[in-house]
Tab-separated table of C-alpha atoms and ligand atoms in Angstrom:
chain	number	residue	atom	x	y	z
A	1	SER	CA	-3.103	180.627	128.901
A	2	ASN	CA	-4.531	181.576	132.642
A	3	SER	CA	-7.943	181.685	131.799
A	4	ILE	CA	-7.888	178.225	130.430
A	5	LYS	CA	-5.988	177.252	133.351
A	6	MET	CA	-8.597	178.564	135.837
A	7	ASN	CA	-11.180	176.659	133.912
A	8	ARG	CA	-9.227	173.169	134.792
A	9	PRO	CA	-11.105	170.907	137.075
A	10	LYS	CA	-9.007	170.252	140.217
A	11	VAL	CA	-8.447	166.333	141.031
A	12	LEU	CA	-7.334	164.835	144.473
A	13	ILE	CA	-5.500	161.439	143.729
A	14	THR	CA	-4.998	160.149	147.187
A	15	ARG	CA	-1.867	157.756	146.384
A	16	PRO	CA	1.374	158.844	143.948
A	17	ASP	CA	1.876	155.480	142.533
A	18	VAL	CA	-1.809	155.022	140.699
A	19	PRO	CA	-1.234	153.091	136.934
A	20	ALA	CA	0.129	155.292	134.341
A	21	GLY	CA	-3.031	154.980	132.124
A	22	GLY	CA	-5.480	156.795	134.654
A	23	LEU	CA	-3.224	159.185	136.042
A	24	ASN	CA	-1.836	160.873	132.460
A	25	LEU	CA	-5.423	161.172	131.615
A	26	LEU	CA	-6.294	163.000	134.365
A	27	LYS	CA	-3.021	165.354	134.579
A	28	GLU	CA	-4.257	165.888	130.790
A	29	GLN	CA	-7.785	167.616	131.597
A	30	CYS	CA	-7.319	168.812	135.222
A	31	ASP	CA	-5.130	170.112	138.141
A	32	VAL	CA	-4.412	167.294	139.799
A	33	ILE	CA	-3.232	167.352	143.589
A	34	LEU	CA	-1.225	164.060	144.118
A	35	TRP	CA	-0.723	162.524	147.867
A	36	GLU	CA	2.717	162.415	147.875
A	37	LYS	CA	4.031	159.916	150.013
A	38	PRO	CA	3.998	155.829	149.264
A	39	GLU	CA	1.792	155.075	152.204
A	40	PRO	CA	-2.166	155.661	152.617
A	41	ILE	CA	-3.097	159.502	152.860
A	42	SER	CA	-3.750	160.270	156.711
A	43	ARG	CA	-7.298	161.417	157.494
A	44	SER	CA	-5.471	164.996	158.539
A	45	ALA	CA	-4.069	165.375	155.275
A	46	LEU	CA	-7.274	164.404	153.306
A	47	LEU	CA	-9.189	166.175	155.337
A	48	SER	CA	-7.153	169.387	154.180
A	49	LYS	CA	-6.244	168.121	150.707
A	50	ILE	CA	-9.769	167.759	149.319
A	51	GLN	CA	-10.805	171.100	150.338
A	52	ASN	CA	-12.063	172.786	146.863
A	53	VAL	CA	-11.900	169.887	144.708
A	54	ASP	CA	-13.979	168.837	142.079
A	55	GLY	CA	-13.147	165.360	141.810
A	56	VAL	CA	-11.548	162.435	144.048
A	57	TYR	CA	-9.875	159.267	142.437
A	58	CYS	CA	-9.504	157.229	145.987
A	59	LEU	CA	-8.512	153.714	146.667
A	60	LEU	CA	-10.284	151.081	149.288
A	61	THR	CA	-7.794	152.530	152.043
A	62	ASP	CA	-9.555	155.985	152.135
A	63	LYS	CA	-12.626	156.536	154.161
A	64	ILE	CA	-14.749	158.669	152.526
A	65	ASP	CA	-17.579	160.138	154.889
A	66	GLU	CA	-19.577	162.640	156.264
A	67	GLU	CA	-16.786	164.726	158.058
A	68	VAL	CA	-14.606	164.332	154.371
A	69	LEU	CA	-17.626	165.170	152.072
A	70	ASN	CA	-18.064	168.307	154.414
A	71	ALA	CA	-14.376	169.293	154.205
A	72	ALA	CA	-14.503	168.937	150.556
A	73	GLY	CA	-17.372	171.728	149.905
A	74	PRO	CA	-20.047	171.839	147.671
A	75	GLN	CA	-18.465	171.867	144.486
A	76	LEU	CA	-17.580	168.041	144.877
A	77	LYS	CA	-19.019	166.473	141.979
A	78	VAL	CA	-17.759	163.098	141.378
A	79	VAL	CA	-15.986	160.184	143.660
A	80	ALA	CA	-14.263	157.355	141.889
A	81	SER	CA	-12.384	154.462	143.408
A	82	MET	CA	-10.403	152.294	141.981
A	83	SER	CA	-11.794	149.408	143.740
A	84	VAL	CA	-15.053	146.906	143.055
A	85	GLY	CA	-15.712	147.140	146.770
A	86	VAL	CA	-17.571	150.392	148.018
A	87	ASP	CA	-17.802	149.726	151.664
A	88	HIS	CA	-15.207	152.437	152.506
A	89	LEU	CA	-17.694	155.133	150.919
A	90	ASP	CA	-20.749	156.097	152.673
A	91	LEU	CA	-22.996	156.157	149.916
A	92	GLN	CA	-25.738	157.516	151.878
A	93	ALA	CA	-24.114	160.720	152.617
A	94	LEU	CA	-22.829	160.756	148.723
A	95	LYS	CA	-26.491	160.513	147.552
A	96	LYS	CA	-27.933	163.413	149.228
A	97	ARG	CA	-25.272	165.571	148.088
A	98	ASN	CA	-25.700	164.391	144.437
A	99	ILE	CA	-22.210	163.733	144.366
A	100	LYS	CA	-21.666	160.413	141.490
A	101	VAL	CA	-19.903	157.512	142.193
A	102	GLY	CA	-17.655	155.619	140.001
A	103	TYR	CA	-16.012	152.033	141.097
A	104	THR	CA	-14.254	149.085	139.133
A	105	PRO	CA	-16.741	146.287	138.742
A	106	GLY	CA	-15.792	143.657	135.850
A	107	ILE	CA	-12.445	144.412	134.887
A	108	LEU	CA	-10.978	143.003	137.753
A	109	THR	CA	-13.007	139.601	137.848
A	110	ASP	CA	-10.840	137.509	136.163
A	111	ALA	CA	-7.628	138.617	138.205
A	112	THR	CA	-9.538	138.104	141.487
A	113	ALA	CA	-11.029	134.688	140.141
A	114	GLU	CA	-7.670	133.942	139.613
A	115	LEU	CA	-6.149	134.578	142.442
A	116	ALA	CA	-9.350	132.827	144.244
A	117	VAL	CA	-8.170	129.778	142.834
A	118	ALA	CA	-4.764	130.136	143.447
A	119	LEU	CA	-5.028	130.926	147.054
A	120	LEU	CA	-7.463	127.317	147.046
A	121	LEU	CA	-4.884	125.467	145.504
A	122	SER	CA	-1.950	126.809	147.871
A	123	THR	CA	-4.469	126.202	151.174
A	124	SER	CA	-5.803	122.980	149.977
A	125	ARG	CA	-1.755	121.323	148.788
A	126	ARG	CA	-0.270	122.969	151.472
A	127	LEU	CA	2.330	124.828	149.000
A	128	ILE	CA	3.344	127.434	150.864
A	129	GLU	CA	3.891	125.211	154.020
A	130	ALA	CA	5.466	122.557	151.430
A	131	ASN	CA	7.516	125.263	149.885
A	132	ARG	CA	9.068	126.033	153.809
A	133	ALA	CA	9.323	122.925	154.434
A	134	ILE	CA	12.400	122.187	152.296
A	135	TYR	CA	14.464	125.240	153.671
A	136	LYS	CA	13.840	124.285	157.198
A	137	GLY	CA	15.554	120.927	155.895
A	138	GLU	CA	12.220	119.158	156.717
A	139	TRP	CA	12.318	117.259	153.262
A	140	LYS	CA	13.860	114.055	153.952
A	141	ALA	CA	12.761	112.031	150.915
A	142	TRP	CA	9.465	111.345	149.002
A	143	SER	CA	6.764	110.302	151.078
A	144	PRO	CA	3.415	108.513	150.672
A	145	THR	CA	1.707	110.579	153.192
A	146	TRP	CA	4.214	113.688	153.508
A	147	MET	CA	1.999	116.894	153.125
A	148	CYS	CA	-1.151	115.654	151.431
A	149	GLY	CA	-4.284	117.965	151.497
A	150	PRO	CA	-7.988	116.843	150.000
A	151	GLY	CA	-7.910	117.416	146.373
A	152	LEU	CA	-10.693	119.070	144.217
A	153	SER	CA	-12.107	116.557	142.180
A	154	GLY	CA	-15.170	115.031	143.386
A	155	SER	CA	-15.744	117.811	146.198
A	156	THR	CA	-18.557	120.560	146.598
A	157	VAL	CA	-17.795	124.062	146.412
A	158	GLY	CA	-19.976	126.611	148.211
A	159	ILE	CA	-19.839	130.164	146.894
A	160	VAL	CA	-20.864	132.756	149.132
A	161	GLY	CA	-22.275	135.638	147.413
A	162	LEU	CA	-22.501	134.546	143.450
A	163	GLY	CA	-21.729	137.936	141.642
A	164	ARG	CA	-18.964	138.198	138.974
A	165	ILE	CA	-16.032	137.058	141.134
A	166	GLY	CA	-17.626	134.170	142.545
A	167	THR	CA	-19.258	132.939	138.800
A	168	GLN	CA	-15.924	133.088	137.306
A	169	VAL	CA	-14.387	130.878	139.775
A	170	ALA	CA	-16.881	128.347	139.924
A	171	LYS	CA	-16.190	128.266	136.133
A	172	CYS	CA	-12.366	127.562	136.371
A	173	LEU	CA	-13.428	125.135	139.293
A	174	LYS	CA	-15.714	123.369	137.576
A	175	GLY	CA	-12.253	122.373	135.479
A	176	PHE	CA	-10.938	120.517	138.016
A	177	ASN	CA	-13.783	117.877	137.780
A	178	THR	CA	-15.827	119.224	140.920
A	179	ALA	CA	-19.132	116.948	141.734
A	180	LYS	CA	-21.305	119.968	143.009
A	181	ILE	CA	-21.534	123.546	143.028
A	182	LEU	CA	-23.420	125.188	145.735
A	183	TYR	CA	-23.763	129.354	145.918
A	184	THR	CA	-25.723	131.268	147.988
A	185	SER	CA	-27.572	134.792	146.490
A	186	ARG	CA	-30.329	136.745	146.999
A	187	SER	CA	-31.989	135.541	143.695
A	188	ILE	CA	-31.480	132.511	141.311
A	189	LYS	CA	-28.464	133.668	138.801
A	190	GLN	CA	-28.712	132.195	135.173
A	191	ALA	CA	-24.869	132.200	135.385
A	192	ALA	CA	-25.090	129.294	137.209
A	193	ILE	CA	-26.673	127.063	134.565
A	194	GLN	CA	-22.880	127.433	133.071
A	195	PHE	CA	-21.799	125.306	135.899
A	196	GLY	CA	-24.643	123.500	137.291
A	197	GLY	CA	-24.415	125.744	140.273
A	198	GLU	CA	-27.102	124.833	142.664
A	199	LYS	CA	-28.923	127.941	145.282
A	200	VAL	CA	-28.942	127.154	148.558
A	201	GLU	CA	-29.427	128.289	151.981
A	202	LEU	CA	-26.184	129.383	153.728
A	203	GLU	CA	-26.722	126.943	156.248
A	204	THR	CA	-26.911	124.444	153.739
A	205	LEU	CA	-23.472	125.371	151.883
A	206	LEU	CA	-22.017	125.277	155.190
A	207	GLU	CA	-22.872	122.066	155.966
A	208	ARG	CA	-22.510	120.159	152.816
A	209	SER	CA	-19.647	122.312	151.576
A	210	ASP	CA	-15.797	120.734	151.330
A	211	PHE	CA	-14.286	124.163	150.160
A	212	ILE	CA	-16.317	127.391	150.761
A	213	ILE	CA	-15.106	130.717	148.809
A	214	VAL	CA	-16.403	133.989	150.127
A	215	THR	CA	-16.928	136.208	147.470
A	216	THR	CA	-19.284	138.392	148.585
A	217	ALA	CA	-19.402	142.252	148.949
A	218	LEU	CA	-19.118	143.444	152.330
A	219	THR	CA	-22.265	145.216	153.530
A	220	PRO	CA	-24.160	145.164	156.705
A	221	ASP	CA	-26.065	141.570	156.173
A	222	THR	CA	-22.353	139.933	155.376
A	223	ARG	CA	-20.478	141.680	158.286
A	224	GLN	CA	-18.917	138.940	160.703
A	225	MET	CA	-21.533	136.526	159.007
A	226	PHE	CA	-18.223	133.619	159.302
A	227	ASN	CA	-18.395	133.840	163.613
A	228	LYS	CA	-17.977	130.564	165.548
A	229	ASN	CA	-21.906	129.817	165.177
A	230	THR	CA	-20.915	129.730	161.454
A	231	PHE	CA	-17.689	127.709	161.941
A	232	GLN	CA	-19.519	124.976	163.924
A	233	LYS	CA	-21.682	124.365	160.965
A	234	MET	CA	-18.964	123.530	158.454
A	235	LYS	CA	-17.397	120.443	157.850
A	236	LYS	CA	-14.361	119.320	160.327
A	237	SER	CA	-12.220	118.919	157.305
A	238	ALA	CA	-13.560	122.327	155.164
A	239	ILE	CA	-11.112	124.829	153.674
A	240	PHE	CA	-12.199	128.692	154.129
A	241	ILE	CA	-11.288	131.195	151.428
A	242	ASN	CA	-11.883	134.732	151.349
A	243	VAL	CA	-11.335	137.244	149.054
A	244	SER	CA	-13.769	139.698	150.119
A	245	ARG	CA	-13.475	141.803	153.023
A	246	GLY	CA	-12.063	140.801	156.354
A	247	ASP	CA	-14.836	142.024	158.040
A	248	VAL	CA	-17.108	139.484	156.892
A	249	VAL	CA	-15.072	136.909	159.449
A	250	ASP	CA	-15.143	137.177	162.860
A	251	GLN	CA	-11.635	137.072	163.204
A	252	PRO	CA	-10.855	135.819	166.742
A	253	ALA	CA	-13.715	132.728	166.323
A	254	LEU	CA	-11.793	131.887	162.775
A	255	ILE	CA	-8.683	131.697	164.645
A	256	GLU	CA	-10.172	129.470	167.374
A	257	ALA	CA	-11.504	127.325	164.515
A	258	LEU	CA	-8.313	126.658	163.178
A	259	LYS	CA	-6.547	126.109	165.912
A	260	ASN	CA	-9.190	123.515	167.242
A	261	GLY	CA	-9.492	121.594	164.359
A	262	ILE	CA	-13.188	122.576	163.842
A	263	ILE	CA	-11.928	123.167	160.183
A	264	ARG	CA	-9.093	122.085	158.366
A	265	ALA	CA	-7.710	125.399	156.789
A	266	ALA	CA	-7.932	128.852	155.530
A	267	GLY	CA	-6.730	131.234	152.954
A	268	LEU	CA	-7.348	134.576	153.492
A	269	ASP	CA	-6.652	137.572	151.095
A	270	VAL	CA	-8.256	139.728	153.107
A	271	MET	CA	-8.032	140.152	156.737
A	272	THR	CA	-8.642	143.088	159.434
A	273	PRO	CA	-6.617	145.162	160.141
A	274	GLU	CA	-5.059	145.007	156.756
A	275	PRO	CA	-1.716	145.033	156.952
A	276	ILE	CA	-1.906	142.936	159.662
A	277	PRO	CA	0.563	142.874	162.613
A	278	LEU	CA	3.098	140.587	162.483
A	279	ASP	CA	2.083	139.313	166.237
A	280	ASN	CA	-1.150	138.270	164.680
A	281	GLU	CA	-1.496	134.643	165.462
A	282	LEU	CA	-3.161	133.934	161.985
A	283	LEU	CA	0.672	134.144	161.136
A	284	LYS	CA	2.006	131.167	163.497
A	285	LEU	CA	-0.675	128.856	162.006
A	286	ASP	CA	0.452	126.307	159.247
A	287	ASN	CA	-2.890	125.753	158.311
A	288	CYS	CA	-3.625	129.622	157.292
A	289	VAL	CA	-2.443	130.583	153.855
A	290	ILE	CA	-2.358	134.739	154.072
A	291	LEU	CA	-1.647	136.955	151.657
A	292	PRO	CA	-1.750	141.313	150.854
A	293	HIS	CA	-4.760	141.424	149.532
A	294	ILE	CA	-3.317	141.349	146.005
A	295	GLY	CA	-6.576	139.489	144.354
A	296	SER	CA	-6.833	142.142	141.927
A	297	ALA	CA	-2.659	142.979	141.256
A	298	ALA	CA	-2.656	141.550	137.816
A	299	ILE	CA	-0.387	144.161	135.687
A	300	GLU	CA	-3.284	145.044	133.182
A	301	THR	CA	-5.918	144.546	135.539
A	302	ARG	CA	-4.616	147.634	137.692
A	303	GLU	CA	-3.822	149.367	133.989
A	304	GLU	CA	-7.181	149.178	133.520
A	305	MET	CA	-8.590	149.841	136.884
A	306	SER	CA	-6.745	152.827	136.981
A	307	ILE	CA	-7.993	154.162	133.387
A	308	ILE	CA	-11.677	153.580	134.129
A	309	THR	CA	-11.325	155.260	137.217
A	310	ALA	CA	-10.049	158.296	135.750
A	311	LYS	CA	-12.826	158.431	132.949
A	312	ASN	CA	-15.456	157.706	135.527
A	313	ILE	CA	-14.345	161.063	136.927
A	314	MET	CA	-13.468	162.990	133.365
A	315	ALA	CA	-17.631	162.300	132.077
A	316	VAL	CA	-18.584	163.648	135.608
A	317	LEU	CA	-16.360	167.036	135.571
A	318	LYS	CA	-17.585	167.307	131.526
A	319	GLY	CA	-20.974	167.323	132.336
A	320	VAL	CA	-21.959	163.931	131.158
A	321	PRO	CA	-22.627	161.791	133.861
A	322	ALA	CA	-24.517	159.338	131.548
A	323	GLU	CA	-21.065	158.073	129.632
A	324	MET	CA	-19.350	157.434	133.199
A	325	PRO	CA	-17.788	153.962	131.917
A	326	SER	CA	-18.713	152.723	135.733
A	327	PRO	CA	-21.231	154.400	137.578
A	328	LEU	CA	-22.698	152.895	141.020
A	329	GLN	CA	-26.265	153.455	141.402
A	330	LEU	CA	-27.201	154.788	144.468
B	401	LIG	C1	-11.720	145.684	145.369
B	401	LIG	O1	-11.508	146.065	144.133
B	401	LIG	O2	-12.424	146.042	146.024
B	401	LIG	C2	-10.525	144.834	145.452
B	401	LIG	O3	-10.362	144.721	146.823
B	401	LIG	C3	-9.132	145.454	145.176
B	401	LIG	O4	-8.924	145.626	143.957
């Protein structure tokens, strides 16, 4: 009836193709406003559609800042992002308004670590380049030296920002008989005992690692932490893997490093901007493997991410924020 309908909270979902689990959960209990186009919601559409909603289900392509929160109005109680990264959210502005924030840590750890390992192996063992070579008619015969790249066995791996994802990457790579795993982190991590990880300063990690894997969050401290200076400190044979955010890298400096043999190769699941323009130099380099930000793109993972996002929203809208499955502590 009308009176029941009037009490249903309003929730904006910023993309039509969010996985069914979360979408259905919200549709059962809320009036859902769904952005109808497959591409990210435009700024102007976000500013108008967010008016008067109680909750927002957003993605990492949606910047939620002061202007957006002002446009929403004071009834907005919860913003839940279907991501573990929250660099697109102005956390101070959310906190100031006492808006609860949800995200999806943990659930995507295995999928993202798996992709990081796949990307590392694709880069070191030159899988994409080798595959392309077949189609270009370049495979003449088995060759003792053709398409060689460094193996993981006996190598030193450096993990920059040892959190949930970095820890899982390290555990996987230990299975390839690496000699040593180094990591950077604000504190010594108990989990590192499982793979004999050693906490070191960034500079030491850069100098000693054969493979450098970035799994840190993007924050003011990590923005552009990989730049001309840090690439210079790496081994000439180093392989650089980024599954965090493009903005942890000064990308022109990375391109120079790849072109000039400052490092051997890079594997990137994230870059600046996304999507990357087709004329970008990174796409012209054989020693760069580039993927379209698919770290968490395991079918079950994305389904679970959508359910957690919906539950984060519902807990707040039902008045029990303590029951959010994944609240971000502001
Ligand atoms: C995240 O969750 O932050 C990833 O970048 C996409 O899943």
